[in-house]
mmCIF file with all atom_site columns, C-alpha atoms in Angstrom:
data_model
loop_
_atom_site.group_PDB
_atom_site.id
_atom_site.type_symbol
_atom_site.label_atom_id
_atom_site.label_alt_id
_atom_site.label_comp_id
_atom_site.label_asym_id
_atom_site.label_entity_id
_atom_site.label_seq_id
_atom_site.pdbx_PDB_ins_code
_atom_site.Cartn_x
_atom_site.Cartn_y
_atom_site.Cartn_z
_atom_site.occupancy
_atom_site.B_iso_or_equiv
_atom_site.pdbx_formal_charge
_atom_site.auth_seq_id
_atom_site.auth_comp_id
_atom_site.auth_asym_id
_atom_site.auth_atom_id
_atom_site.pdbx_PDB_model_num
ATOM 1   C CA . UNK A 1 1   ? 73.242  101.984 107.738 1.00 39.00 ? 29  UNK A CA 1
ATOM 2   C CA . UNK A 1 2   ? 72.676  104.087 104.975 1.00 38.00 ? 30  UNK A CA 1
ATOM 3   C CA . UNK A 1 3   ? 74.880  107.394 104.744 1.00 40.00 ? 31  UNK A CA 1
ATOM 4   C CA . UNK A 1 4   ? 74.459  110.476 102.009 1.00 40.00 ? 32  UNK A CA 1
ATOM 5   C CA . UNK A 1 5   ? 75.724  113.834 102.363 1.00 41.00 ? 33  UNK A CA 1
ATOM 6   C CA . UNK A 1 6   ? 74.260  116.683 101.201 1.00 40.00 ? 34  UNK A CA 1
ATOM 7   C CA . UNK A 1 7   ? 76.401  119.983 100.552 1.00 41.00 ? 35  UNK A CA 1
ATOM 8   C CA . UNK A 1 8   ? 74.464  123.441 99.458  1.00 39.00 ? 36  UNK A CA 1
ATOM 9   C CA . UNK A 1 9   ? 75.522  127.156 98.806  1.00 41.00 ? 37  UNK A CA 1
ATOM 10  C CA . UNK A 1 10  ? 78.191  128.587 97.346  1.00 44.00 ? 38  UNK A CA 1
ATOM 11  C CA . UNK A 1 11  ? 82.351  128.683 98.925  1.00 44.00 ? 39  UNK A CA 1
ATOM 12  C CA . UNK A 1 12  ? 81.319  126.440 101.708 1.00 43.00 ? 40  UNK A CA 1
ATOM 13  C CA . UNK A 1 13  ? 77.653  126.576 102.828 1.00 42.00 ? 41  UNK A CA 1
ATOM 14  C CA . UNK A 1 14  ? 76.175  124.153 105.213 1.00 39.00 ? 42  UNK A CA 1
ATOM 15  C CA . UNK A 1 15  ? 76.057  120.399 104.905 1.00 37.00 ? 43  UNK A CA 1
ATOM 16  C CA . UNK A 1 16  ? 73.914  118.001 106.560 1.00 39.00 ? 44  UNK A CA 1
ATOM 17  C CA . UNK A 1 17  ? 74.298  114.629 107.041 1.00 37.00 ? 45  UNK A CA 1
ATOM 18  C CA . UNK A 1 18  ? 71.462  111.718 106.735 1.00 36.00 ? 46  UNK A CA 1
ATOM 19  C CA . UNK A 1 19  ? 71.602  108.904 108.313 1.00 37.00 ? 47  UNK A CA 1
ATOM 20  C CA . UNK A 1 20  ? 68.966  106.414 107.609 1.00 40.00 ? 48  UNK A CA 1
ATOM 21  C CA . UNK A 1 21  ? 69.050  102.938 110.114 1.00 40.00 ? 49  UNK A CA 1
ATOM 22  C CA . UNK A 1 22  ? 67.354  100.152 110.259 1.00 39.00 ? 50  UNK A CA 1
ATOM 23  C CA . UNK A 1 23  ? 67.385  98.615  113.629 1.00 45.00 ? 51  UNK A CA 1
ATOM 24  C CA . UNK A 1 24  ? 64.498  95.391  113.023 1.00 45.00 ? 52  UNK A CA 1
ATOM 25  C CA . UNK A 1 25  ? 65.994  94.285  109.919 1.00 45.00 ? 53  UNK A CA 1
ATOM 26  C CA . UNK A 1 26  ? 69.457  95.413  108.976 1.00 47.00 ? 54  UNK A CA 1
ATOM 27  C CA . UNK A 1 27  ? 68.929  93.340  105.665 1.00 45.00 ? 55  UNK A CA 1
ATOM 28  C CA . UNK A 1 28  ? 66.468  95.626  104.100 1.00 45.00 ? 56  UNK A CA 1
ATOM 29  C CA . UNK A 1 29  ? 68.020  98.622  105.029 1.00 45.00 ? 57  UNK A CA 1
ATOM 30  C CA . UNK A 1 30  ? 65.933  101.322 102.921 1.00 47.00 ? 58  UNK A CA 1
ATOM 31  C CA . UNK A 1 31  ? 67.455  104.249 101.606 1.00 46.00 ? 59  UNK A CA 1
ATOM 32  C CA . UNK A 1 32  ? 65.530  107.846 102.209 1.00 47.00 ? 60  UNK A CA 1
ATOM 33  C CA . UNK A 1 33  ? 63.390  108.543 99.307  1.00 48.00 ? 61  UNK A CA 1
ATOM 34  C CA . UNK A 1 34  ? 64.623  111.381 96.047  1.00 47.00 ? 62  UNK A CA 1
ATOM 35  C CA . UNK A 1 35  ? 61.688  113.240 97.048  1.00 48.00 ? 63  UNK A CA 1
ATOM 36  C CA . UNK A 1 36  ? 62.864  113.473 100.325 1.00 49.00 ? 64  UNK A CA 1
ATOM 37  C CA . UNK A 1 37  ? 66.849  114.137 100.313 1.00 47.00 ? 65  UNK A CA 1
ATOM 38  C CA . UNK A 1 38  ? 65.191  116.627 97.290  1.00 48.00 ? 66  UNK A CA 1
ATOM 39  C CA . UNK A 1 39  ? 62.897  118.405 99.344  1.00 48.00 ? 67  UNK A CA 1
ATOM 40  C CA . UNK A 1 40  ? 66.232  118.937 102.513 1.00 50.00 ? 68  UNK A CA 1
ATOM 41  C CA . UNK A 1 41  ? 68.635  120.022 99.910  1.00 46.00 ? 69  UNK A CA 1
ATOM 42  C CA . UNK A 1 42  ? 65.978  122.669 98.823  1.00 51.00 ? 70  UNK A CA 1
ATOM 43  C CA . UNK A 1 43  ? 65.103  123.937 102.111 1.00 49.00 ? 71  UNK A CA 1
ATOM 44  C CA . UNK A 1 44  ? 69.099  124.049 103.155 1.00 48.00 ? 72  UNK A CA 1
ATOM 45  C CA . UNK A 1 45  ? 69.881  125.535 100.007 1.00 46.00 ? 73  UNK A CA 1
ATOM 46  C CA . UNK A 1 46  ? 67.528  128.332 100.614 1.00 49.00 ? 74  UNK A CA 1
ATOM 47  C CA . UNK A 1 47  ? 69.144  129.011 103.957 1.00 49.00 ? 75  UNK A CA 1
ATOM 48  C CA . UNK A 1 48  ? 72.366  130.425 102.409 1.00 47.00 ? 76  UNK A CA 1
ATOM 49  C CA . UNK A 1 49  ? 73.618  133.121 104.028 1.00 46.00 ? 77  UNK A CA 1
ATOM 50  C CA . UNK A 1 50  ? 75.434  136.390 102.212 1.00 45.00 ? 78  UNK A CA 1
ATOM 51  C CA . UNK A 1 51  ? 78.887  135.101 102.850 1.00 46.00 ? 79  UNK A CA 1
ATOM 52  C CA . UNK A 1 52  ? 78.224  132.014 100.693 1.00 47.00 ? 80  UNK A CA 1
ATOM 53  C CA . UNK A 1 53  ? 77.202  134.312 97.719  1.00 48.00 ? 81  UNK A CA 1
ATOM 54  C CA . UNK A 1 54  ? 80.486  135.328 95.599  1.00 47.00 ? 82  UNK A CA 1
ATOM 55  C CA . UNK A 1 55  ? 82.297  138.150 96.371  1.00 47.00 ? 83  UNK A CA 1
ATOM 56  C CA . UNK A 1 56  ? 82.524  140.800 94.288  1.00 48.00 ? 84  UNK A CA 1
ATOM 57  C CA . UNK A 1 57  ? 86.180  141.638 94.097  1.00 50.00 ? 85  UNK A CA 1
ATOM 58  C CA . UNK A 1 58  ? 86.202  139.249 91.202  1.00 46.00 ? 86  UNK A CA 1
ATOM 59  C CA . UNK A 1 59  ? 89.173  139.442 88.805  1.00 49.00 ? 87  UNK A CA 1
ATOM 60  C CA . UNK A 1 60  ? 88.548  139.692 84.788  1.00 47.00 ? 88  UNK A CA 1
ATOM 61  C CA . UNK A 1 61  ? 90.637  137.362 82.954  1.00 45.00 ? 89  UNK A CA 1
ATOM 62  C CA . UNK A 1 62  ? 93.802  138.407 82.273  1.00 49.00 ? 90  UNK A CA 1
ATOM 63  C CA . UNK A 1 63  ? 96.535  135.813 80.670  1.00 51.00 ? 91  UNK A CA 1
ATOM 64  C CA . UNK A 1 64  ? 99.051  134.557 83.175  1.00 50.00 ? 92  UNK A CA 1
ATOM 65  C CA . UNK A 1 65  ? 102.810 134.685 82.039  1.00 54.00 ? 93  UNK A CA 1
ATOM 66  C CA . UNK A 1 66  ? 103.145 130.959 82.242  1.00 69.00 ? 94  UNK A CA 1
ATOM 67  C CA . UNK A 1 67  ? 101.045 130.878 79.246  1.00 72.00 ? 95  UNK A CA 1
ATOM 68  C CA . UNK A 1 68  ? 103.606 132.521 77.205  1.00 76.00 ? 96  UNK A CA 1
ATOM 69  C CA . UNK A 1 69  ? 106.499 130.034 78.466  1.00 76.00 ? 97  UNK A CA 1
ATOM 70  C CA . UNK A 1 70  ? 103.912 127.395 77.827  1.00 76.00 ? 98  UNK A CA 1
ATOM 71  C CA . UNK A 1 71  ? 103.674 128.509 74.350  1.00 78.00 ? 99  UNK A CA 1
ATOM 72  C CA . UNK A 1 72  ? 107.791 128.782 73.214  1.00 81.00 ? 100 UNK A CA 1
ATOM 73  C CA . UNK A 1 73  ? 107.868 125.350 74.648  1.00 80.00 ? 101 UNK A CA 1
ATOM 74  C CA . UNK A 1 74  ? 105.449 124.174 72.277  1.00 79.00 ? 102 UNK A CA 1
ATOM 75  C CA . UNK A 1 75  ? 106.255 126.119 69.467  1.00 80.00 ? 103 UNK A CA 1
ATOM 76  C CA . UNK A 1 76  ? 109.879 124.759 69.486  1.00 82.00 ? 104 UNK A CA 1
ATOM 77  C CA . UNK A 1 77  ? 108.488 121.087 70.302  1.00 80.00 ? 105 UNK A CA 1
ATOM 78  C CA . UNK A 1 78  ? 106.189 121.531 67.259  1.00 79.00 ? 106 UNK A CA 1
ATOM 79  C CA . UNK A 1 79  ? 108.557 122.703 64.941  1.00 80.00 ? 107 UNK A CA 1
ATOM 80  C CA . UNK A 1 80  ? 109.452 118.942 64.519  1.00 78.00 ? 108 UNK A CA 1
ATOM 81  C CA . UNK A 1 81  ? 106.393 118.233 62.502  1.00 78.00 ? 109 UNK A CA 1
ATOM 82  C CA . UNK A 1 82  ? 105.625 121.315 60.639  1.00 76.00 ? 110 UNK A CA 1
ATOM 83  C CA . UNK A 1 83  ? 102.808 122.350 63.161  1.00 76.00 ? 111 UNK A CA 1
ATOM 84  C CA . UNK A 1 84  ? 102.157 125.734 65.015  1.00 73.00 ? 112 UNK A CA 1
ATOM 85  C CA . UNK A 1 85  ? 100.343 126.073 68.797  1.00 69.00 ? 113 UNK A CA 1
ATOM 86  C CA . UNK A 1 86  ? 97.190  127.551 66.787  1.00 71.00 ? 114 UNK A CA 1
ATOM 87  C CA . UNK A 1 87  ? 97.136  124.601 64.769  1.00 70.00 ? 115 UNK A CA 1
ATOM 88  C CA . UNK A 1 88  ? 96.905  122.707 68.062  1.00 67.00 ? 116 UNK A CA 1
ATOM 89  C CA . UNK A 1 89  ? 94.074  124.622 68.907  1.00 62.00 ? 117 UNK A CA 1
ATOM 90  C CA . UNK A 1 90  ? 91.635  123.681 65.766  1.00 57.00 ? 118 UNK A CA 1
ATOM 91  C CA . UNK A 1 91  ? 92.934  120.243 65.116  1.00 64.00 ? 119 UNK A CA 1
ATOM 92  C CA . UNK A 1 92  ? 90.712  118.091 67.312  1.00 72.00 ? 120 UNK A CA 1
ATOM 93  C CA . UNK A 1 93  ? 87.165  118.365 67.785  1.00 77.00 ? 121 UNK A CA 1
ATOM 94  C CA . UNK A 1 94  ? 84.673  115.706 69.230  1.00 80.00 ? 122 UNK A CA 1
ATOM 95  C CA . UNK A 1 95  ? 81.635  113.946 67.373  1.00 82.00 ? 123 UNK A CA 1
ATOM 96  C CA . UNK A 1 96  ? 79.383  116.467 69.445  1.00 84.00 ? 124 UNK A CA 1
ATOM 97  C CA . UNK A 1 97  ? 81.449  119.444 67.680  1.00 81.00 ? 125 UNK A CA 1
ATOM 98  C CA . UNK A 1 98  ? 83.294  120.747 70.511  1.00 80.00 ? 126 UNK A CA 1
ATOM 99  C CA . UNK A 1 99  ? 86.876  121.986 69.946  1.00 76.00 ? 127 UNK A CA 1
ATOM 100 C CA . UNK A 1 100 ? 89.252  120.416 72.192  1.00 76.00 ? 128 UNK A CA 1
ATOM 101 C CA . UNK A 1 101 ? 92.179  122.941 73.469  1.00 74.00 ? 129 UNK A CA 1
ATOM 102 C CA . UNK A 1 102 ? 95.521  122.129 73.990  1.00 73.00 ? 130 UNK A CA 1
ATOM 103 C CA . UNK A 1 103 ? 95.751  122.761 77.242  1.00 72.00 ? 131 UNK A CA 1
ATOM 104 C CA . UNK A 1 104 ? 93.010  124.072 80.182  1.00 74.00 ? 132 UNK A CA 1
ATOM 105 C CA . UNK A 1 105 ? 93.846  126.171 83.515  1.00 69.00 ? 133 UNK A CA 1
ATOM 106 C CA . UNK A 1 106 ? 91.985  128.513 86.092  1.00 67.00 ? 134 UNK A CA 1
ATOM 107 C CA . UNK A 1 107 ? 91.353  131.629 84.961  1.00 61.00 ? 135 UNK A CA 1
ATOM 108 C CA . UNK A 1 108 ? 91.844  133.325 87.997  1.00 55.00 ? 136 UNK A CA 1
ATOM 109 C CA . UNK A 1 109 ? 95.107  131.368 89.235  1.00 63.00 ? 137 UNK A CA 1
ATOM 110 C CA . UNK A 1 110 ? 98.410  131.111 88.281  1.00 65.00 ? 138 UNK A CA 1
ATOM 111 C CA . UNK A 1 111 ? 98.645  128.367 86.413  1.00 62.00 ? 139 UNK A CA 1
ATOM 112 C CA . UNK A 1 112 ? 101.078 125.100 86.777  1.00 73.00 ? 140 UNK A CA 1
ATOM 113 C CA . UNK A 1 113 ? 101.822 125.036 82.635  1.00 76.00 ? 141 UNK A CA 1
ATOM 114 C CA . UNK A 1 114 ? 103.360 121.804 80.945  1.00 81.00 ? 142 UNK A CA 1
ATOM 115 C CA . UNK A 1 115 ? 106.319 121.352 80.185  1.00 82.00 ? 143 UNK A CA 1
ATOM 116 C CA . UNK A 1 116 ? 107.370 124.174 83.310  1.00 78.00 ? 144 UNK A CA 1
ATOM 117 C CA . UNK A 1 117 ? 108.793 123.549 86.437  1.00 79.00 ? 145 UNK A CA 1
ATOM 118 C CA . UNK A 1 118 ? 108.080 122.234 88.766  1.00 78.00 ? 146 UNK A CA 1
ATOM 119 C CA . UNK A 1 119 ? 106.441 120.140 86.057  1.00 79.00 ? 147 UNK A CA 1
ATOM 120 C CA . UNK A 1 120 ? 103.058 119.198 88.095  1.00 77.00 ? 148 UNK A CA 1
ATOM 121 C CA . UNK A 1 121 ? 101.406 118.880 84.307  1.00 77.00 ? 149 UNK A CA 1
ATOM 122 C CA . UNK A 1 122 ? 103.767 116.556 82.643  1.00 81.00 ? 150 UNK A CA 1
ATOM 123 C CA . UNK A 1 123 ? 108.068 117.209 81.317  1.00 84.00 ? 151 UNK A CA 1
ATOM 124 C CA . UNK A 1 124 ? 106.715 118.248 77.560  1.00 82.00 ? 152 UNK A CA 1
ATOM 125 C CA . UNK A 1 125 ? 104.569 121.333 76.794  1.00 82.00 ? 153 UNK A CA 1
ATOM 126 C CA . UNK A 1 126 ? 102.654 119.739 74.217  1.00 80.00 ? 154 UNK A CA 1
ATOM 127 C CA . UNK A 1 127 ? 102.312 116.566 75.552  1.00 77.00 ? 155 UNK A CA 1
ATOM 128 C CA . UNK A 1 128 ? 99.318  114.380 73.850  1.00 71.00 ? 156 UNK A CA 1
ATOM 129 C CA . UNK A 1 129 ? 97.520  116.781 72.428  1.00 69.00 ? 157 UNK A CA 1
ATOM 130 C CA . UNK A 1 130 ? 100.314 116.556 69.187  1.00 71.00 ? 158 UNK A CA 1
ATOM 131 C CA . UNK A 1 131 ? 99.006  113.130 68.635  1.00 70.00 ? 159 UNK A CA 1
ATOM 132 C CA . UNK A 1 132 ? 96.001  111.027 69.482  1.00 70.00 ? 160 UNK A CA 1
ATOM 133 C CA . UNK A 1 133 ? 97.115  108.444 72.460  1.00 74.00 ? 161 UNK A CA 1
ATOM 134 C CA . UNK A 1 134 ? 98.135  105.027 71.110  1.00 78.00 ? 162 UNK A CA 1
ATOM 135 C CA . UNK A 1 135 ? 95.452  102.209 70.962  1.00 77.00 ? 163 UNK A CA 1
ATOM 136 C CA . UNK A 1 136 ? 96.563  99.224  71.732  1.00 82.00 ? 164 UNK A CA 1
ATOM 137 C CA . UNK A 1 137 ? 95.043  95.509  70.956  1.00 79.00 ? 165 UNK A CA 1
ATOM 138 C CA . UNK A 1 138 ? 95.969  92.962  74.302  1.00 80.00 ? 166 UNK A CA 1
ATOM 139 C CA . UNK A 1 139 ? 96.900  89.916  72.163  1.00 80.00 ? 167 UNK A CA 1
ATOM 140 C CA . UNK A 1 140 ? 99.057  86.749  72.270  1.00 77.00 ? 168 UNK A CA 1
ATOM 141 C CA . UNK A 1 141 ? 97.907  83.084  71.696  1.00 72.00 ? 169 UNK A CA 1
ATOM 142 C CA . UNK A 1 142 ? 99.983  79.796  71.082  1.00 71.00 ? 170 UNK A CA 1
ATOM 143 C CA . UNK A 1 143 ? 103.589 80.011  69.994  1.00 75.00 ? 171 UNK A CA 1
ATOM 144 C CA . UNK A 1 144 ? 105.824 83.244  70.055  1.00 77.00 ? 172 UNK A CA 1
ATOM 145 C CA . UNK A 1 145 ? 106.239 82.722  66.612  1.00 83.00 ? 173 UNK A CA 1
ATOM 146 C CA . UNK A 1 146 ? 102.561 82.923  65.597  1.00 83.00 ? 174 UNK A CA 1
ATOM 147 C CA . UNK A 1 147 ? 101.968 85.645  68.038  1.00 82.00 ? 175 UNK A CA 1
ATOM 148 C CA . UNK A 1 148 ? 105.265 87.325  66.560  1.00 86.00 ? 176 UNK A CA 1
ATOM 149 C CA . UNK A 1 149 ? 103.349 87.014  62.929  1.00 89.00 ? 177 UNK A CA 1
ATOM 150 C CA . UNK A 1 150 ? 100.245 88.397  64.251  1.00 88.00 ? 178 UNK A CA 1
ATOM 151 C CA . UNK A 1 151 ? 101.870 91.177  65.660  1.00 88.00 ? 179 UNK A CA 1
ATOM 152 C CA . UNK A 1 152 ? 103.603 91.704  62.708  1.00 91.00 ? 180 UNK A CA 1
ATOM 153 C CA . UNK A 1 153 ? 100.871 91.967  60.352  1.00 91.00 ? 181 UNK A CA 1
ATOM 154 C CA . UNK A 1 154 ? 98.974  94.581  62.645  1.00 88.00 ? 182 UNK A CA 1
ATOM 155 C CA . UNK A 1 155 ? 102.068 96.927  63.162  1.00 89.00 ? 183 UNK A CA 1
ATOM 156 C CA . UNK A 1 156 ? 101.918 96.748  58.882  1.00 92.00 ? 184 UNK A CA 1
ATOM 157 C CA . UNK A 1 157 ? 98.121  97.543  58.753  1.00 90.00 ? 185 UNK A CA 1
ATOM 158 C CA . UNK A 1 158 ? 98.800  100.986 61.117  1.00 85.00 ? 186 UNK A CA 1
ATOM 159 C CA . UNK A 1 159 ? 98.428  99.762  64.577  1.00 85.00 ? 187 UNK A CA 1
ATOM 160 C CA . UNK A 1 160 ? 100.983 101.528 66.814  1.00 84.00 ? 188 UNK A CA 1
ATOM 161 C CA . UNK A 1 161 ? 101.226 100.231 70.082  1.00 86.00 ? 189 UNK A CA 1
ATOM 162 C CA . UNK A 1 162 ? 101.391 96.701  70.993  1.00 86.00 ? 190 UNK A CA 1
ATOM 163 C CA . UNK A 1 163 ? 100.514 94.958  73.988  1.00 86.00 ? 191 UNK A CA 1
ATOM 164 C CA . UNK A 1 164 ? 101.658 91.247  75.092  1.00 84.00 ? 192 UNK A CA 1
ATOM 165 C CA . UNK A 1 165 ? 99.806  88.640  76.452  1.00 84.00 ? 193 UNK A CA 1
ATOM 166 C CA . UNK A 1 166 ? 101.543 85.967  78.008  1.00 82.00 ? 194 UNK A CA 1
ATOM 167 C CA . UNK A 1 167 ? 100.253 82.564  78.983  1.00 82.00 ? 195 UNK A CA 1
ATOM 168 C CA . UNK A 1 168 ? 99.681  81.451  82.806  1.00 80.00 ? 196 UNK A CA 1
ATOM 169 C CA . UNK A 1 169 ? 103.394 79.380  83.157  1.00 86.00 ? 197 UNK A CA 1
ATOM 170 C CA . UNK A 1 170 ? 105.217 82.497  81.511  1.00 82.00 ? 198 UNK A CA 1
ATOM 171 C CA . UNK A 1 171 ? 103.616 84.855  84.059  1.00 76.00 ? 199 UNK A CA 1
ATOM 172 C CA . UNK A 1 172 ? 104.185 82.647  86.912  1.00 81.00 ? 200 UNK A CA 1
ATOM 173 C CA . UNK A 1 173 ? 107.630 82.205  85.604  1.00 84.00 ? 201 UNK A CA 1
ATOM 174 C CA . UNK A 1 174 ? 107.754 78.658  84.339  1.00 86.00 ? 202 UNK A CA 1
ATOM 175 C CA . UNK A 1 175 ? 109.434 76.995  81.176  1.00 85.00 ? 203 UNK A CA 1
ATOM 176 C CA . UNK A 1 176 ? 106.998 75.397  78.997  1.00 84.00 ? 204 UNK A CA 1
ATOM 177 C CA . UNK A 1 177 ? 108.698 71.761  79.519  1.00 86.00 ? 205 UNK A CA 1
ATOM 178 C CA . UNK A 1 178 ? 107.935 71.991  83.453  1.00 87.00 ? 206 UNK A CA 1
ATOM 179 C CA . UNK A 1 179 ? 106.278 69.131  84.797  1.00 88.00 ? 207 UNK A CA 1
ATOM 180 C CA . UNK A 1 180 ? 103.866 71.058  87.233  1.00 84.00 ? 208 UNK A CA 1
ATOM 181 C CA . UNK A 1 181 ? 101.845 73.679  83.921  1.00 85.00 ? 209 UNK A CA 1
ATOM 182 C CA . UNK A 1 182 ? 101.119 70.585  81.462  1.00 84.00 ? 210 UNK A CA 1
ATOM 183 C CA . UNK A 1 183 ? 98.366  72.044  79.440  1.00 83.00 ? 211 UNK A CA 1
ATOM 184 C CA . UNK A 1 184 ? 98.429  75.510  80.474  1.00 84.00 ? 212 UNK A CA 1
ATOM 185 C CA . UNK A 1 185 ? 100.946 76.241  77.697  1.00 82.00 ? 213 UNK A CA 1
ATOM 186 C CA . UNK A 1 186 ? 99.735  79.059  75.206  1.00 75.00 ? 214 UNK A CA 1
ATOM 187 C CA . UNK A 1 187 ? 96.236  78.475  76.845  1.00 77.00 ? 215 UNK A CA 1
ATOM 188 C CA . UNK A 1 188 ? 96.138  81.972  77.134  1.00 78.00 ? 216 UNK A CA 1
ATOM 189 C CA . UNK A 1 189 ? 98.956  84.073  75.627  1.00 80.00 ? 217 UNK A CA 1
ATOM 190 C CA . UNK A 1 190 ? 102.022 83.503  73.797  1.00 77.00 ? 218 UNK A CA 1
ATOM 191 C CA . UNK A 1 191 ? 104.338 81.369  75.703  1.00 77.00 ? 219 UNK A CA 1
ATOM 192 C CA . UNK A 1 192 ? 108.112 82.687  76.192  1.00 77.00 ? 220 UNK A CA 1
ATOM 193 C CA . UNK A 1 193 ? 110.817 80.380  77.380  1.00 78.00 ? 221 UNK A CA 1
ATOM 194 C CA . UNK A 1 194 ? 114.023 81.973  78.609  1.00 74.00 ? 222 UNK A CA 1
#
């Protein structure tokens, strides 16, 4: 059985539902052509009705007071490393050249800010947008020494997160010496022995 749903209009307009079945062969069940579910969307979108179109009681953008709490709490935050809400503003910007805000909410709604009660967006106002998030290499082999050494020398070339892998009788909670993971030691991870 093949199932897609179509939905069309604006604030709710009518949906229809395809069903497509293939009774002699379930096996090659064929879905409904593009053309097709194209050529029902079109004709169901044309059927909107004047309640779907947007009211016109819309509300111009006006900046919600949580905005302003939003923005002490990062100031303060930010005050740490020299840095100032506006400079959060300009400071990152994608490859396509698009300028990547600190924080997005609705226009129209009052907006859950972070770093506010009831905290719905996260306990600090600034959150990640102070810093990039931390890339981390998964990486462990043979002893805990080497992988100690290894880890080491990345954390002294700038990485700044590190993540552990263990080996199969460490994560199934084995010593090393056990009799039943000969050969699985440091197969794939470091190997830990409590």
């Amino acid at each position: 059985m093949y199932r897609a749903a179509i939905k069309s209009g604006v604030g709710g307009g009518t949906t229809k539902t395809l069903l497509h079945h293939a009774k002699n062969n379930p096996s090659r069940a064929a879905a409904p052509s593009l053309l097709s579910i194209r050529h029902r969307y079109q004709s169901t979108a044309a059927a909107t009705t004047e309640a779907d179109e947007p009211s016109s009681s819309y509300q111009p953008y006006k900046k919600p007071f949580n905005v302003e709490q939003w923005e002490t709490l990062a100031t303060k935050e930010l005050s740490k490393s020299n840095k100032t809400v506006d400079t959060l503003r300009t400071q990152r910007i994608t490859p396509e050249g698009i300028a990547i805000q600190p924080v997005y909410y609705d226009l129209n709604e009052e907006p859950a800010m972070p770093g506010v009660k009831p905290y719905d967006r996260g306990p600090y106002a600034t959150m990640y947008s102070n810093r990039p998030w931390t890339i981390r290499q998964y990486a462990g082999f043979s002893t805990a020494e080497e992988s100690n050494q290894f880890y080491r020398s990345n954390v002294a070339a700038g990485q700044q997160g590190l993540s552990v892998a263990f080996d199969l009788p460490t994560h199934r909670g084995y010593d090393s010496d056990h009799p039943r993971v000969v050969g699985d030691v440091g197969m794939a991870g470091g190997a830990v022995d409590l």
